[in-house]
Amino acid sequence: MADQPGSRSGEVLSMAAKRPIRVLLLDDREENLILRSAILRQNGYEVLTSSSIEEAQKQLPEIDIAVLDYHLGVGKFGTDVAESLRRERPQVPIIILSATLERKFGGIADMHLLKGYSSVDDLLSALRHFEAKKRGKPVVVDARDFYYSRISMAMGDDAVLEVLDRDGAWQYVNEYFAALFEKKRDWFVGRNMFETFPELGEDWQEIIRTVADTRETYIDRSFRGIANLPRKSSRYVWNVLAFPLKLHDDRNGVALSARVIERKRT
């Protein structure tokens, strides 16, 4: 029986949609290629590896996404491959991995991950984002959460972290803070801290506004802690720090952190 008109092209498109995404990994260190390729294959990706610019250039026609190490030895950079790929196949997403953040990456890479701060999960998340985009699925990238999660990672898992605008509206809270109140992190975002916890009072409102406006840092030396955070005993107190930062939308904001300390008995 003859194929119905259009059925063959539909079958080709369906097969293409099911084909694993081909990821090019460029890195001059063999151990990095082995580790990253193993992780990506475990997550369903087809991986093409290259240890040199020349080798990577030959594989550009075959790939769906490129993950390029920035520094490839003396005088050699992954951005050379990125520039070629952007000229030849502008629709292919590019992820740059580097130890430093440079503004010039913005004109070439679709995403830039910082070594030492960006985890394997960050790379997989970036790949899933681009994969979904390639397959025509709607994609929402939460740049705010990614930005603030870097700060949270640096603070550690045992510290409260709240990011607020000058009026006290939460922009981000970490898992530790949310767990104290048995809520999801998303519950807090957009709500106002002082309306949610009126016991904080005008003193804390003034502290948050002052830190945001003057760009000064506030350290609580009273051992009173923050009124809304729980205390297990008289020796169980919060060491509080509020420091200024630029929010994801370039407004002045405040990172409010607190870590439990126990005072010695006098």
mmCIF file of C-alpha atoms in Angstrom:
data_model
loop_
_atom_site.group_PDB
_atom_site.id
_atom_site.type_symbol
_atom_site.label_atom_id
_atom_site.label_comp_id
_atom_site.label_asym_id
_atom_site.label_seq_id
_atom_site.Cartn_x
_atom_site.Cartn_y
_atom_site.Cartn_z
ATOM 1 C CA MET A 1 0.000 0.000 0.000
ATOM 2 C CA ALA A 2 1.383 3.401 -0.988
ATOM 3 C CA ASP A 3 2.345 5.910 1.695
ATOM 4 C CA GLN A 4 -0.187 8.612 2.337
ATOM 5 C CA PRO A 5 0.990 12.070 1.245
ATOM 6 C CA GLY A 6 3.084 13.601 3.965
ATOM 7 C CA SER A 7 3.288 10.398 6.022
ATOM 8 C CA ARG A 8 6.932 9.785 5.115
ATOM 9 C CA SER A 9 8.023 13.283 6.125
ATOM 10 C CA GLY A 10 6.080 12.951 9.368
ATOM 11 C CA GLU A 11 7.873 9.682 10.098
ATOM 12 C CA VAL A 12 11.265 11.305 9.482
ATOM 13 C CA LEU A 13 10.400 14.172 11.824
ATOM 14 C CA SER A 14 9.212 11.713 14.480
ATOM 15 C CA MET A 15 12.450 9.706 14.242
ATOM 16 C CA ALA A 16 14.508 12.901 14.486
ATOM 17 C CA ALA A 17 12.592 13.921 17.584
ATOM 18 C CA LYS A 18 13.368 10.569 19.248
ATOM 19 C CA ARG A 19 17.074 10.584 18.338
ATOM 20 C CA PRO A 20 19.352 11.326 21.312
ATOM 21 C CA ILE A 21 20.710 14.855 21.437
ATOM 22 C CA ARG A 22 24.316 14.942 20.217
ATOM 23 C CA VAL A 23 26.588 16.969 22.497
ATOM 24 C CA LEU A 24 30.086 18.065 21.535
ATOM 25 C CA LEU A 25 32.519 18.186 24.469
ATOM 26 C CA LEU A 26 35.732 20.130 23.890
ATOM 27 C CA ASP A 27 38.431 19.990 26.569
ATOM 28 C CA ASP A 28 42.197 19.594 26.365
ATOM 29 C CA ARG A 29 42.235 17.432 29.509
ATOM 30 C CA GLU A 30 41.410 13.793 28.836
ATOM 31 C CA GLU A 31 40.156 13.143 32.375
ATOM 32 C CA ASN A 32 37.546 15.906 32.033
ATOM 33 C CA LEU A 33 36.303 14.446 28.759
ATOM 34 C CA ILE A 34 36.022 10.952 30.235
ATOM 35 C CA LEU A 35 34.118 12.135 33.299
ATOM 36 C CA ARG A 36 31.720 14.510 31.537
ATOM 37 C CA SER A 37 31.004 12.134 28.649
ATOM 38 C CA ALA A 38 30.207 9.300 31.089
ATOM 39 C CA ILE A 39 27.776 11.507 33.016
ATOM 40 C CA LEU A 40 26.047 12.779 29.876
ATOM 41 C CA ARG A 41 25.700 9.282 28.407
ATOM 42 C CA GLN A 42 24.145 8.095 31.661
ATOM 43 C CA ASN A 43 21.586 10.859 31.196
ATOM 44 C CA GLY A 44 20.679 9.810 27.657
ATOM 45 C CA TYR A 45 22.883 12.065 25.540
ATOM 46 C CA GLU A 46 25.035 11.003 22.607
ATOM 47 C CA VAL A 47 28.502 12.473 23.121
ATOM 48 C CA LEU A 48 31.216 13.484 20.658
ATOM 49 C CA THR A 49 34.514 14.374 22.322
ATOM 50 C CA SER A 50 37.369 16.549 21.102
ATOM 51 C CA SER A 51 40.654 17.502 22.725
ATOM 52 C CA SER A 52 41.672 20.092 20.128
ATOM 53 C CA ILE A 53 40.164 22.950 18.168
ATOM 54 C CA GLU A 54 40.902 21.202 14.866
ATOM 55 C CA GLU A 55 39.164 18.007 15.939
ATOM 56 C CA ALA A 56 36.156 19.917 17.219
ATOM 57 C CA GLN A 57 35.809 21.924 13.997
ATOM 58 C CA LYS A 58 35.403 18.695 12.010
ATOM 59 C CA GLN A 59 32.481 17.582 14.168
ATOM 60 C CA LEU A 60 30.443 20.787 14.022
ATOM 61 C CA PRO A 61 28.069 19.540 11.260
ATOM 62 C CA GLU A 62 27.051 16.545 13.415
ATOM 63 C CA ILE A 63 26.096 18.150 16.734
ATOM 64 C CA ASP A 64 23.010 19.563 18.432
ATOM 65 C CA ILE A 65 24.678 21.352 21.388
ATOM 66 C CA ALA A 66 28.299 22.371 22.047
ATOM 67 C CA VAL A 67 29.947 22.375 25.488
ATOM 68 C CA LEU A 68 33.299 24.109 25.093
ATOM 69 C CA ASP A 69 36.075 24.602 27.624
ATOM 70 C CA TYR A 70 37.341 28.168 27.408
ATOM 71 C CA HIS A 71 41.085 27.752 27.949
ATOM 72 C CA LEU A 72 42.717 24.972 25.914
ATOM 73 C CA GLY A 73 46.360 25.666 26.626
ATOM 74 C CA VAL A 74 48.673 28.505 25.681
ATOM 75 C CA GLY A 75 47.018 30.775 23.131
ATOM 76 C CA LYS A 76 44.119 28.410 22.378
ATOM 77 C CA PHE A 77 40.518 29.065 23.346
ATOM 78 C CA GLY A 78 37.189 27.287 22.947
ATOM 79 C CA THR A 79 35.637 30.560 21.823
ATOM 80 C CA ASP A 80 37.427 30.053 18.472
ATOM 81 C CA VAL A 81 35.217 27.001 17.939
ATOM 82 C CA ALA A 82 32.198 28.930 19.206
ATOM 83 C CA GLU A 83 32.754 31.641 16.595
ATOM 84 C CA SER A 84 32.991 29.068 13.784
ATOM 85 C CA LEU A 85 29.873 27.274 14.996
ATOM 86 C CA ARG A 86 27.932 30.526 15.257
ATOM 87 C CA ARG A 87 28.816 31.380 11.651
ATOM 88 C CA GLU A 88 28.143 27.926 10.195
ATOM 89 C CA ARG A 89 25.186 26.771 12.301
ATOM 90 C CA PRO A 90 23.774 29.711 14.282
ATOM 91 C CA GLN A 91 20.875 27.642 15.632
ATOM 92 C CA VAL A 92 23.153 25.342 17.679
ATOM 93 C CA PRO A 93 23.313 26.314 21.385
ATOM 94 C CA ILE A 94 26.752 26.911 22.913
ATOM 95 C CA ILE A 95 27.776 26.453 26.554
ATOM 96 C CA ILE A 96 31.165 27.828 27.638
ATOM 97 C CA LEU A 97 32.946 26.380 30.684
ATOM 98 C CA SER A 98 35.623 28.569 32.227
ATOM 99 C CA ALA A 99 37.393 29.445 35.460
ATOM 100 C CA THR A 100 36.726 33.179 34.997
ATOM 101 C CA LEU A 101 33.749 35.246 33.940
ATOM 102 C CA GLU A 102 34.414 37.635 31.065
ATOM 103 C CA ARG A 103 31.913 39.963 29.471
ATOM 104 C CA LYS A 104 32.941 39.008 25.932
ATOM 105 C CA PHE A 105 31.391 35.562 26.387
ATOM 106 C CA GLY A 106 27.958 37.141 26.135
ATOM 107 C CA GLY A 107 28.304 37.726 22.397
ATOM 108 C CA ILE A 108 29.125 34.112 21.596
ATOM 109 C CA ALA A 109 27.827 31.676 24.171
ATOM 110 C CA ASP A 110 24.164 31.051 24.918
ATOM 111 C CA MET A 111 25.170 30.123 28.460
ATOM 112 C CA HIS A 112 28.313 30.436 30.531
ATOM 113 C CA LEU A 113 29.078 28.136 33.478
ATOM 114 C CA LEU A 114 31.787 29.006 35.959
ATOM 115 C CA LYS A 115 34.108 26.172 36.990
ATOM 116 C CA GLY A 116 34.268 25.600 40.715
ATOM 117 C CA TYR A 117 30.797 27.118 41.218
ATOM 118 C CA SER A 118 28.662 25.510 38.519
ATOM 119 C CA SER A 119 27.922 21.867 39.317
ATOM 120 C CA VAL A 120 27.222 18.854 37.107
ATOM 121 C CA ASP A 121 23.532 19.496 37.813
ATOM 122 C CA ASP A 122 23.917 22.992 36.366
ATOM 123 C CA LEU A 123 25.343 21.534 33.147
ATOM 124 C CA LEU A 124 22.560 18.951 32.902
ATOM 125 C CA SER A 125 19.975 21.655 33.566
ATOM 126 C CA ALA A 126 21.442 23.801 30.793
ATOM 127 C CA LEU A 127 21.401 20.861 28.383
ATOM 128 C CA ARG A 128 17.788 20.026 29.235
ATOM 129 C CA HIS A 129 16.849 23.647 28.612
ATOM 130 C CA PHE A 130 18.424 23.645 25.162
ATOM 131 C CA GLU A 131 17.093 20.166 24.385
ATOM 132 C CA ALA A 132 13.539 21.246 25.179
ATOM 133 C CA LYS A 133 14.000 24.347 23.039
ATOM 134 C CA LYS A 134 15.273 22.234 20.125
ATOM 135 C CA ARG A 135 12.286 19.925 20.352
ATOM 136 C CA GLY A 136 9.908 22.874 20.243
ATOM 137 C CA LYS A 137 8.767 22.647 23.866
ATOM 138 C CA PRO A 138 8.052 25.779 25.893
ATOM 139 C CA VAL A 139 10.999 26.678 28.112
ATOM 140 C CA VAL A 140 11.237 29.039 31.059
ATOM 141 C CA VAL A 141 14.700 29.834 32.383
ATOM 142 C CA ASP A 142 14.678 31.111 35.957
ATOM 143 C CA ALA A 143 17.799 33.264 35.821
ATOM 144 C CA ARG A 144 16.941 34.725 39.224
ATOM 145 C CA ASP A 145 17.015 31.353 40.986
ATOM 146 C CA PHE A 146 20.257 30.371 39.228
ATOM 147 C CA TYR A 147 21.932 33.640 40.233
ATOM 148 C CA TYR A 148 20.938 33.500 43.891
ATOM 149 C CA SER A 149 21.633 29.777 44.218
ATOM 150 C CA ARG A 150 25.324 30.570 43.593
ATOM 151 C CA ILE A 151 25.285 32.765 46.688
ATOM 152 C CA SER A 152 23.466 30.079 48.660
ATOM 153 C CA MET A 153 26.052 27.482 47.645
ATOM 154 C CA ALA A 154 28.837 29.711 48.951
ATOM 155 C CA MET A 155 27.018 30.268 52.275
ATOM 156 C CA GLY A 156 26.628 26.546 52.974
ATOM 157 C CA ASP A 157 23.704 24.297 53.905
ATOM 158 C CA ASP A 158 23.694 25.249 57.593
ATOM 159 C CA ALA A 159 22.910 28.939 57.192
ATOM 160 C CA VAL A 160 19.691 30.818 56.566
ATOM 161 C CA LEU A 161 19.771 32.897 53.386
ATOM 162 C CA GLU A 162 17.101 35.395 52.393
ATOM 163 C CA VAL A 163 17.444 37.821 49.482
ATOM 164 C CA LEU A 164 15.175 40.855 49.742
ATOM 165 C CA ASP A 165 14.519 44.133 48.007
ATOM 166 C CA ARG A 166 14.712 47.346 50.064
ATOM 167 C CA ASP A 167 11.023 47.067 51.032
ATOM 168 C CA GLY A 168 11.383 43.525 52.353
ATOM 169 C CA ALA A 169 9.894 41.578 49.438
ATOM 170 C CA TRP A 170 11.553 38.174 49.195
ATOM 171 C CA GLN A 171 13.412 37.517 45.959
ATOM 172 C CA TYR A 172 14.887 34.193 47.095
ATOM 173 C CA VAL A 173 15.184 31.978 50.177
ATOM 174 C CA ASN A 174 17.276 28.841 50.540
ATOM 175 C CA GLU A 175 16.073 25.360 51.503
ATOM 176 C CA TYR A 176 17.308 25.698 55.082
ATOM 177 C CA PHE A 177 15.175 28.770 55.709
ATOM 178 C CA ALA A 178 12.084 27.290 54.034
ATOM 179 C CA ALA A 179 12.419 24.063 56.052
ATOM 180 C CA LEU A 180 12.341 26.019 59.342
ATOM 181 C CA PHE A 181 8.769 27.013 58.496
ATOM 182 C CA GLU A 182 7.829 23.756 56.710
ATOM 183 C CA LYS A 183 7.104 25.500 53.422
ATOM 184 C CA LYS A 184 8.366 25.347 49.853
ATOM 185 C CA ARG A 185 10.898 27.983 48.815
ATOM 186 C CA ASP A 186 8.538 29.304 46.143
ATOM 187 C CA TRP A 187 5.946 30.148 48.796
ATOM 188 C CA PHE A 188 8.096 33.039 50.036
ATOM 189 C CA VAL A 189 9.100 34.647 46.725
ATOM 190 C CA GLY A 190 7.105 37.829 46.128
ATOM 191 C CA ARG A 191 5.711 38.001 49.661
ATOM 192 C CA ASN A 192 6.796 40.716 52.061
ATOM 193 C CA MET A 193 8.869 39.600 55.047
ATOM 194 C CA PHE A 194 7.496 42.289 57.383
ATOM 195 C CA GLU A 195 3.867 41.530 56.535
ATOM 196 C CA THR A 196 4.487 37.804 56.978
ATOM 197 C CA PHE A 197 6.401 38.261 60.237
ATOM 198 C CA PRO A 198 5.107 41.475 61.861
ATOM 199 C CA GLU A 199 7.084 40.609 65.003
ATOM 200 C CA LEU A 200 10.208 41.830 63.191
ATOM 201 C CA GLY A 201 9.035 45.390 63.757
ATOM 202 C CA GLU A 202 10.251 48.737 62.483
ATOM 203 C CA ASP A 203 13.858 48.216 63.602
ATOM 204 C CA TRP A 204 14.450 45.482 61.057
ATOM 205 C CA GLN A 205 12.629 47.411 58.347
ATOM 206 C CA GLU A 206 15.052 50.281 58.929
ATOM 207 C CA ILE A 207 18.065 47.935 58.860
ATOM 208 C CA ILE A 208 17.051 46.401 55.527
ATOM 209 C CA ARG A 209 16.380 49.772 53.909
ATOM 210 C CA THR A 210 19.630 51.242 55.226
ATOM 211 C CA VAL A 211 21.754 48.351 53.963
ATOM 212 C CA ALA A 212 20.074 48.492 50.529
ATOM 213 C CA ASP A 213 20.355 52.269 50.174
ATOM 214 C CA THR A 214 23.772 52.937 51.694
ATOM 215 C CA ARG A 215 25.466 49.713 50.515
ATOM 216 C CA GLU A 216 26.773 49.200 54.054
ATOM 217 C CA THR A 217 26.935 45.848 55.869
ATOM 218 C CA TYR A 218 25.050 45.202 59.110
ATOM 219 C CA ILE A 219 26.340 42.734 61.718
ATOM 220 C CA ASP A 220 24.100 41.947 64.668
ATOM 221 C CA ARG A 221 26.299 41.864 67.787
ATOM 222 C CA SER A 222 23.467 41.788 70.301
ATOM 223 C CA PHE A 223 22.865 38.014 70.070
ATOM 224 C CA ARG A 224 19.178 38.812 69.804
ATOM 225 C CA GLY A 225 19.103 37.260 66.374
ATOM 226 C CA ILE A 226 16.076 37.688 64.130
ATOM 227 C CA ALA A 227 12.743 37.699 65.946
ATOM 228 C CA ASN A 228 11.009 35.260 63.611
ATOM 229 C CA LEU A 229 13.697 32.544 63.695
ATOM 230 C CA PRO A 230 13.165 29.738 66.229
ATOM 231 C CA ARG A 231 15.289 29.317 69.355
ATOM 232 C CA LYS A 232 15.698 25.938 71.055
ATOM 233 C CA SER A 233 17.201 27.293 74.249
ATOM 234 C CA SER A 234 18.663 30.414 75.826
ATOM 235 C CA ARG A 235 22.087 29.345 74.488
ATOM 236 C CA TYR A 236 20.755 28.707 70.987
ATOM 237 C CA VAL A 237 21.109 32.021 69.135
ATOM 238 C CA TRP A 238 21.480 33.285 65.589
ATOM 239 C CA ASN A 239 24.532 35.143 64.341
ATOM 240 C CA VAL A 240 23.115 37.609 61.789
ATOM 241 C CA LEU A 241 24.696 39.364 58.837
ATOM 242 C CA ALA A 242 22.975 41.627 56.290
ATOM 243 C CA PHE A 243 25.007 42.728 53.298
ATOM 244 C CA PRO A 244 24.116 44.637 50.114
ATOM 245 C CA LEU A 245 23.959 43.147 46.642
ATOM 246 C CA LYS A 246 22.597 43.990 43.219
ATOM 247 C CA LEU A 247 19.412 42.087 42.521
ATOM 248 C CA HIS A 248 18.870 40.142 39.288
ATOM 249 C CA ASP A 249 16.990 43.155 37.870
ATOM 250 C CA ASP A 250 19.783 45.603 38.890
ATOM 251 C CA ARG A 251 17.932 47.095 41.856
ATOM 252 C CA ASN A 252 19.665 47.476 45.208
ATOM 253 C CA GLY A 253 18.879 44.617 47.524
ATOM 254 C CA VAL A 254 19.983 42.819 50.676
ATOM 255 C CA ALA A 255 21.223 39.326 51.451
ATOM 256 C CA LEU A 256 20.208 38.465 54.993
ATOM 257 C CA SER A 257 22.029 35.469 56.461
ATOM 258 C CA ALA A 258 21.942 33.821 59.861
ATOM 259 C CA ARG A 259 23.844 30.897 61.324
ATOM 260 C CA VAL A 260 23.218 29.176 64.652
ATOM 261 C CA ILE A 261 25.823 29.645 67.355
ATOM 262 C CA GLU A 262 25.794 28.603 71.012
ATOM 263 C CA ARG A 263 27.112 31.026 73.579
ATOM 264 C CA LYS A 264 29.359 29.674 76.262
ATOM 265 C CA ARG A 265 27.951 29.647 79.752
ATOM 266 C CA THR A 266 29.253 32.463 81.941
#
